[in-house]
């Protein structure tokens, strides 16, 4: 059985946790959008300084149908 979190990676760098941090920040915005630099600055506060976890988290959120990309912003889809 496959899982979303690998036992070999730190939980704080998993795509699920980083995706949660991104969604938490998106919820606080009034217009439901963030730029990549805003996301990177927010994640740095939580110790996520590499681009790989952010990239995987954004792909995960996009494939789940939660966010969409429209340059230069990432938008939260309303459901």
CSV table of C-alpha atoms in Angstrom, one decimal:
chain,number,residue,atom,x,y,z
A,1,UNK,CA,0.0,0.0,0.0
A,2,UNK,CA,1.3,3.4,-0.9
A,3,UNK,CA,1.2,6.4,1.5
A,4,UNK,CA,1.4,10.1,1.1
A,5,UNK,CA,4.2,10.4,3.6
A,6,UNK,CA,7.4,8.5,3.3
A,7,UNK,CA,9.0,7.0,6.4
A,8,UNK,CA,12.4,8.2,5.2
A,9,UNK,CA,11.5,11.9,5.0
A,10,UNK,CA,10.9,14.4,7.9
A,11,UNK,CA,7.3,14.9,8.5
A,12,UNK,CA,7.7,18.7,8.5
A,13,UNK,CA,9.0,18.5,4.9
A,14,UNK,CA,6.3,16.1,3.6
A,15,UNK,CA,4.0,17.4,0.8
A,16,UNK,CA,0.9,16.9,3.0
A,17,UNK,CA,2.3,19.1,5.8
A,18,UNK,CA,3.7,21.8,3.5
A,19,UNK,CA,0.4,21.7,1.6
A,20,UNK,CA,-1.4,22.3,4.9
A,21,UNK,CA,0.8,25.3,5.6
A,22,UNK,CA,0.1,26.7,2.2
A,23,UNK,CA,-3.7,26.2,2.5
A,24,UNK,CA,-3.6,27.8,6.0
A,25,UNK,CA,-1.9,30.9,4.5
A,26,UNK,CA,-4.4,31.0,1.6
A,27,UNK,CA,-7.3,30.9,4.0
A,28,UNK,CA,-6.0,34.1,5.7
A,29,UNK,CA,-5.9,36.1,2.4
A,30,UNK,CA,-8.9,38.1,1.4
A,31,UNK,CA,-8.7,37.4,-2.3
A,32,UNK,CA,-7.7,33.7,-2.1
A,33,UNK,CA,-4.4,34.1,-4.0
A,34,UNK,CA,-0.7,34.1,-3.2
A,35,UNK,CA,2.5,34.6,-5.2
A,36,UNK,CA,5.3,32.1,-5.0
A,37,UNK,CA,7.5,34.5,-3.1
A,38,UNK,CA,4.8,35.0,-0.5
A,39,UNK,CA,4.5,31.2,-0.1
A,40,UNK,CA,8.2,30.8,0.1
A,41,UNK,CA,8.5,33.5,2.8
A,42,UNK,CA,5.7,31.9,4.8
A,43,UNK,CA,7.2,28.4,4.6
A,44,UNK,CA,10.6,29.8,5.7
A,45,UNK,CA,9.0,30.7,9.0
A,46,UNK,CA,8.3,27.0,9.5
A,47,UNK,CA,11.8,25.8,8.5
A,48,UNK,CA,10.9,24.8,4.9
A,49,UNK,CA,13.7,26.6,3.0
A,50,UNK,CA,14.1,24.2,0.0
A,51,UNK,CA,12.0,24.5,-3.1
A,52,UNK,CA,11.5,20.7,-3.5
A,53,UNK,CA,8.9,20.4,-0.6
A,54,UNK,CA,7.1,23.5,-1.8
A,55,UNK,CA,7.0,22.2,-5.4
A,56,UNK,CA,5.6,18.8,-4.4
A,57,UNK,CA,3.1,20.4,-2.1
A,58,UNK,CA,1.8,22.7,-4.9
A,59,UNK,CA,1.6,19.7,-7.3
A,60,UNK,CA,-0.3,17.7,-4.6
A,61,UNK,CA,-2.8,20.5,-4.0
A,62,UNK,CA,-3.3,21.0,-7.7
A,63,UNK,CA,-3.9,17.4,-8.4
A,64,UNK,CA,-6.3,17.3,-5.5
A,65,UNK,CA,-8.3,20.1,-7.2
A,66,UNK,CA,-7.7,22.6,-4.4
A,67,UNK,CA,-5.5,25.2,-6.0
A,68,UNK,CA,-5.0,26.5,-9.6
A,69,UNK,CA,-2.1,28.3,-11.2
A,70,UNK,CA,-2.6,31.6,-13.1
A,71,UNK,CA,0.5,33.6,-13.5
A,72,UNK,CA,1.8,35.1,-11.2
A,73,UNK,CA,-0.5,33.8,-8.5
A,74,UNK,CA,-1.7,30.5,-7.0
A,75,UNK,CA,-5.5,30.6,-6.4
A,76,UNK,CA,-7.6,28.6,-4.0
A,77,UNK,CA,-10.5,27.0,-5.8
A,78,UNK,CA,-13.9,27.4,-4.2
A,79,UNK,CA,-15.8,24.3,-3.7
